[in-house]
Amino acid sequence: MSAFRVTNKDALFELALLAGNLSHECRNWLAAYATNDYPELQAIDQINGQIEGQLRGVAGQLRFGLVENAKRQLTQVYKKNAFLGRLVSNIESEAIRGSSKDFLVQSNREQKELLMMIDDALNRAFISALSASDSSEADEKKLDVAGVVRKLESI
């Protein structure tokens, strides 16, 4: 069970699925091309497939409240998304026309924004849990001090 409380798991679940769907959409677009003839398109397709699968994993982790696991997987996805963004932005291929490249770049940016929204919500959950932990530790220290004062007064 997670020690961290995420206020709206269903919304984060939906965001993770939406981000994964962007990768799926890119893969559908790439399927229209003969990707075997273009290794750069194969690389983009494979990375999108990995991202899509991992985001489905993140969604599942969030659904079951496994926030720490979701955060770890999200970090991996974010790194792949950043790499994919650089790859797509710098690609020079006869298979990709300007509008197609723009589509891939835009999808990557939208996915990054969704990842950042999920990450921000998870970070808030972690901060909230740490704040609660700090305040309970402070309360425990107050109790300890009060106990010492009572002992001193009874002497």
PDB file of C-alpha atoms in Angstrom:
ATOM      1  CA  MET A   1       0.000   0.000   0.000  1.00  0.00           C
ATOM      2  CA  SER A   2       1.328   3.404  -0.856  1.00  0.00           C
ATOM      3  CA  ALA A   3       2.104   5.883   1.885  1.00  0.00           C
ATOM      4  CA  PHE A   4       1.421   8.686  -0.550  1.00  0.00           C
ATOM      5  CA  ARG A   5      -2.105   9.841  -1.213  1.00  0.00           C
ATOM      6  CA  VAL A   6      -3.035  10.868  -4.730  1.00  0.00           C
ATOM      7  CA  THR A   7      -6.241  12.855  -4.626  1.00  0.00           C
ATOM      8  CA  ASN A   8      -7.622  11.887  -8.018  1.00  0.00           C
ATOM      9  CA  LYS A   9      -6.227   8.569  -9.211  1.00  0.00           C
ATOM     10  CA  ASP A  10      -8.851   8.249 -11.935  1.00  0.00           C
ATOM     11  CA  ALA A  11      -7.850  11.556 -13.533  1.00  0.00           C
ATOM     12  CA  LEU A  12      -4.165  10.562 -13.487  1.00  0.00           C
ATOM     13  CA  PHE A  13      -5.103   7.160 -14.903  1.00  0.00           C
ATOM     14  CA  GLU A  14      -6.920   8.891 -17.778  1.00  0.00           C
ATOM     15  CA  LEU A  15      -3.983  11.254 -18.395  1.00  0.00           C
ATOM     16  CA  ALA A  16      -1.569   8.312 -18.567  1.00  0.00           C
ATOM     17  CA  LEU A  17      -3.841   6.519 -21.043  1.00  0.00           C
ATOM     18  CA  LEU A  18      -4.189   9.685 -23.114  1.00  0.00           C
ATOM     19  CA  ALA A  19      -0.401  10.100 -23.233  1.00  0.00           C
ATOM     20  CA  GLY A  20      -0.080   6.452 -24.286  1.00  0.00           C
ATOM     21  CA  ASN A  21      -2.712   6.976 -26.957  1.00  0.00           C
ATOM     22  CA  LEU A  22      -0.565   9.726 -28.481  1.00  0.00           C
ATOM     23  CA  SER A  23       2.201   7.164 -29.009  1.00  0.00           C
ATOM     24  CA  HIS A  24      -0.338   4.757 -30.465  1.00  0.00           C
ATOM     25  CA  GLU A  25      -1.546   7.462 -32.844  1.00  0.00           C
ATOM     26  CA  CYS A  26       2.018   8.094 -34.004  1.00  0.00           C
ATOM     27  CA  ARG A  27       2.500   4.371 -34.546  1.00  0.00           C
ATOM     28  CA  ASN A  28      -0.676   4.258 -36.647  1.00  0.00           C
ATOM     29  CA  TRP A  29       0.651   7.125 -38.726  1.00  0.00           C
ATOM     30  CA  LEU A  30       4.001   5.370 -39.169  1.00  0.00           C
ATOM     31  CA  ALA A  31       2.245   2.150 -40.223  1.00  0.00           C
ATOM     32  CA  ALA A  32       1.171   3.929 -43.401  1.00  0.00           C
ATOM     33  CA  TYR A  33       4.813   4.052 -44.450  1.00  0.00           C
ATOM     34  CA  ALA A  34       7.066   1.185 -45.403  1.00  0.00           C
ATOM     35  CA  THR A  35       9.062   1.480 -42.191  1.00  0.00           C
ATOM     36  CA  ASN A  36      11.335  -1.404 -43.197  1.00  0.00           C
ATOM     37  CA  ASP A  37      12.748   0.847 -45.891  1.00  0.00           C
ATOM     38  CA  TYR A  38      13.486   3.631 -43.420  1.00  0.00           C
ATOM     39  CA  PRO A  39      15.407   2.633 -40.282  1.00  0.00           C
ATOM     40  CA  GLU A  40      14.835   6.051 -38.719  1.00  0.00           C
ATOM     41  CA  LEU A  41      11.074   5.475 -38.920  1.00  0.00           C
ATOM     42  CA  GLN A  42      11.535   2.021 -37.417  1.00  0.00           C
ATOM     43  CA  ALA A  43      13.380   3.588 -34.482  1.00  0.00           C
ATOM     44  CA  ILE A  44      10.615   6.149 -33.952  1.00  0.00           C
ATOM     45  CA  ASP A  45       7.984   3.401 -34.166  1.00  0.00           C
ATOM     46  CA  GLN A  46       9.795   1.163 -31.662  1.00  0.00           C
ATOM     47  CA  ILE A  47      10.352   3.948 -29.150  1.00  0.00           C
ATOM     48  CA  ASN A  48       6.699   4.989 -29.444  1.00  0.00           C
ATOM     49  CA  GLY A  49       5.728   1.367 -28.816  1.00  0.00           C
ATOM     50  CA  GLN A  50       7.876   1.242 -25.680  1.00  0.00           C
ATOM     51  CA  ILE A  51       6.455   4.528 -24.431  1.00  0.00           C
ATOM     52  CA  GLU A  52       2.898   3.389 -25.116  1.00  0.00           C
ATOM     53  CA  GLY A  53       3.434   0.151 -23.198  1.00  0.00           C
ATOM     54  CA  GLN A  54       5.138   1.832 -20.274  1.00  0.00           C
ATOM     55  CA  LEU A  55       2.399   4.451 -20.011  1.00  0.00           C
ATOM     56  CA  ARG A  56      -0.184   1.684 -19.846  1.00  0.00           C
ATOM     57  CA  GLY A  57       1.938   0.306 -16.991  1.00  0.00           C
ATOM     58  CA  VAL A  58       1.961   3.713 -15.296  1.00  0.00           C
ATOM     59  CA  ALA A  59      -1.819   3.870 -15.662  1.00  0.00           C
ATOM     60  CA  GLY A  60      -2.159   0.449 -14.057  1.00  0.00           C
ATOM     61  CA  GLN A  61       0.151   1.399 -11.193  1.00  0.00           C
ATOM     62  CA  LEU A  62      -1.872   4.551 -10.597  1.00  0.00           C
ATOM     63  CA  ARG A  63      -5.157   2.656 -10.736  1.00  0.00           C
ATOM     64  CA  PHE A  64      -3.972   0.365  -7.927  1.00  0.00           C
ATOM     65  CA  GLY A  65      -2.402   3.162  -5.881  1.00  0.00           C
ATOM     66  CA  LEU A  66       1.201   2.062  -6.426  1.00  0.00           C
ATOM     67  CA  VAL A  67       2.438   5.621  -6.667  1.00  0.00           C
ATOM     68  CA  GLU A  68       6.128   4.900  -6.065  1.00  0.00           C
ATOM     69  CA  ASN A  69       6.186   2.358  -8.914  1.00  0.00           C
ATOM     70  CA  ALA A  70       4.286   4.727 -11.194  1.00  0.00           C
ATOM     71  CA  LYS A  71       6.793   7.481 -10.433  1.00  0.00           C
ATOM     72  CA  ARG A  72       9.733   5.197 -11.319  1.00  0.00           C
ATOM     73  CA  GLN A  73       8.129   4.124 -14.589  1.00  0.00           C
ATOM     74  CA  LEU A  74       7.192   7.698 -15.400  1.00  0.00           C
ATOM     75  CA  THR A  75      10.847   8.711 -15.058  1.00  0.00           C
ATOM     76  CA  GLN A  76      11.808   6.096 -17.654  1.00  0.00           C
ATOM     77  CA  VAL A  77       9.030   7.241 -19.976  1.00  0.00           C
ATOM     78  CA  TYR A  78      10.077  10.869 -19.603  1.00  0.00           C
ATOM     79  CA  LYS A  79      13.646  10.019 -20.654  1.00  0.00           C
ATOM     80  CA  LYS A  80      12.400   8.126 -23.705  1.00  0.00           C
ATOM     81  CA  ASN A  81      10.031  10.961 -24.580  1.00  0.00           C
ATOM     82  CA  ALA A  82      12.908  13.460 -24.414  1.00  0.00           C
ATOM     83  CA  PHE A  83      15.086  11.254 -26.624  1.00  0.00           C
ATOM     84  CA  LEU A  84      12.236  10.751 -29.079  1.00  0.00           C
ATOM     85  CA  GLY A  85      11.688  14.510 -29.198  1.00  0.00           C
ATOM     86  CA  ARG A  86      15.318  15.096 -30.159  1.00  0.00           C
ATOM     87  CA  LEU A  87      15.189  12.285 -32.717  1.00  0.00           C
ATOM     88  CA  VAL A  88      12.002  13.524 -34.377  1.00  0.00           C
ATOM     89  CA  SER A  89      13.100  17.173 -34.376  1.00  0.00           C
ATOM     90  CA  ASN A  90      16.390  16.364 -36.080  1.00  0.00           C
ATOM     91  CA  ILE A  91      15.184  13.740 -38.525  1.00  0.00           C
ATOM     92  CA  GLU A  92      15.942  14.323 -42.166  1.00  0.00           C
ATOM     93  CA  SER A  93      14.240  11.637 -44.176  1.00  0.00           C
ATOM     94  CA  GLU A  94      12.719  11.438 -47.594  1.00  0.00           C
ATOM     95  CA  ALA A  95       9.829   9.531 -46.018  1.00  0.00           C
ATOM     96  CA  ILE A  96       8.795  12.391 -43.772  1.00  0.00           C
ATOM     97  CA  ARG A  97       7.355  15.522 -45.289  1.00  0.00           C
ATOM     98  CA  GLY A  98       7.128  18.795 -43.377  1.00  0.00           C
ATOM     99  CA  SER A  99       3.545  18.355 -42.201  1.00  0.00           C
ATOM    100  CA  SER A 100       4.216  14.764 -41.133  1.00  0.00           C
ATOM    101  CA  LYS A 101       7.275  15.801 -39.180  1.00  0.00           C
ATOM    102  CA  ASP A 102       5.234  18.591 -37.589  1.00  0.00           C
ATOM    103  CA  PHE A 103       2.636  16.003 -36.543  1.00  0.00           C
ATOM    104  CA  LEU A 104       5.285  13.837 -34.852  1.00  0.00           C
ATOM    105  CA  VAL A 105       6.895  16.824 -33.137  1.00  0.00           C
ATOM    106  CA  GLN A 106       3.523  18.154 -31.936  1.00  0.00           C
ATOM    107  CA  SER A 107       2.443  14.738 -30.628  1.00  0.00           C
ATOM    108  CA  ASN A 108       5.729  14.436 -28.751  1.00  0.00           C
ATOM    109  CA  ARG A 109       5.268  17.873 -27.177  1.00  0.00           C
ATOM    110  CA  GLU A 110       1.690  17.129 -26.156  1.00  0.00           C
ATOM    111  CA  GLN A 111       2.804  13.852 -24.630  1.00  0.00           C
ATOM    112  CA  LYS A 112       5.550  15.642 -22.716  1.00  0.00           C
ATOM    113  CA  GLU A 113       2.991  18.111 -21.324  1.00  0.00           C
ATOM    114  CA  LEU A 114       0.772  15.236 -20.167  1.00  0.00           C
ATOM    115  CA  LEU A 115       3.761  13.519 -18.547  1.00  0.00           C
ATOM    116  CA  MET A 116       4.625  16.723 -16.733  1.00  0.00           C
ATOM    117  CA  MET A 117       1.035  17.064 -15.478  1.00  0.00           C
ATOM    118  CA  ILE A 118       1.110  13.516 -14.094  1.00  0.00           C
ATOM    119  CA  ASP A 119       4.556  14.060 -12.591  1.00  0.00           C
ATOM    120  CA  ASP A 120       3.453  17.319 -10.982  1.00  0.00           C
ATOM    121  CA  ALA A 121       0.454  15.604  -9.367  1.00  0.00           C
ATOM    122  CA  LEU A 122       2.667  12.783  -8.077  1.00  0.00           C
ATOM    123  CA  ASN A 123       5.198  15.283  -6.744  1.00  0.00           C
ATOM    124  CA  ARG A 124       2.415  17.085  -4.877  1.00  0.00           C
ATOM    125  CA  ALA A 125       1.376  13.755  -3.353  1.00  0.00           C
ATOM    126  CA  PHE A 126       4.947  13.093  -2.224  1.00  0.00           C
ATOM    127  CA  ILE A 127       5.315  16.598  -0.786  1.00  0.00           C
ATOM    128  CA  SER A 128       1.998  16.268   0.995  1.00  0.00           C
ATOM    129  CA  ALA A 129       3.078  12.962   2.531  1.00  0.00           C
ATOM    130  CA  LEU A 130       6.417  14.419   3.605  1.00  0.00           C
ATOM    131  CA  SER A 131       4.707  17.449   5.136  1.00  0.00           C
ATOM    132  CA  ALA A 132       2.369  15.171   7.066  1.00  0.00           C
ATOM    133  CA  SER A 133       5.353  13.126   8.215  1.00  0.00           C
ATOM    134  CA  ASP A 134       7.218  16.263   9.317  1.00  0.00           C
ATOM    135  CA  SER A 135       4.236  17.555  11.278  1.00  0.00           C
ATOM    136  CA  SER A 136       3.683  14.186  13.005  1.00  0.00           C
ATOM    137  CA  GLU A 137       7.395  14.045  13.919  1.00  0.00           C
ATOM    138  CA  ALA A 138       7.138  17.572  15.320  1.00  0.00           C
ATOM    139  CA  ASP A 139       4.094  16.510  17.371  1.00  0.00           C
ATOM    140  CA  GLU A 140       6.046  13.500  18.673  1.00  0.00           C
ATOM    141  CA  LYS A 141       8.920  15.778  19.692  1.00  0.00           C
ATOM    142  CA  LYS A 142       6.472  18.045  21.519  1.00  0.00           C
ATOM    143  CA  LEU A 143       5.117  15.015  23.353  1.00  0.00           C
ATOM    144  CA  ASP A 144       8.620  13.954  24.320  1.00  0.00           C
ATOM    145  CA  VAL A 145       9.416  17.417  25.637  1.00  0.00           C
ATOM    146  CA  ALA A 146       6.189  17.500  27.609  1.00  0.00           C
ATOM    147  CA  GLY A 147       7.012  14.103  29.089  1.00  0.00           C
ATOM    148  CA  VAL A 148      10.442  15.272  30.193  1.00  0.00           C
ATOM    149  CA  VAL A 149       8.942  18.394  31.754  1.00  0.00           C
ATOM    150  CA  ARG A 150       6.461  16.255  33.730  1.00  0.00           C
ATOM    151  CA  LYS A 151       9.236  14.000  34.962  1.00  0.00           C
ATOM    152  CA  LEU A 152      11.261  17.005  36.065  1.00  0.00           C
ATOM    153  CA  GLU A 153       8.256  18.509  37.854  1.00  0.00           C
ATOM    154  CA  SER A 154       7.609  15.259  39.719  1.00  0.00           C
ATOM    155  CA  ILE A 155      11.119  15.184  41.187  1.00  0.00           C
TER     156      ILE A 155
END
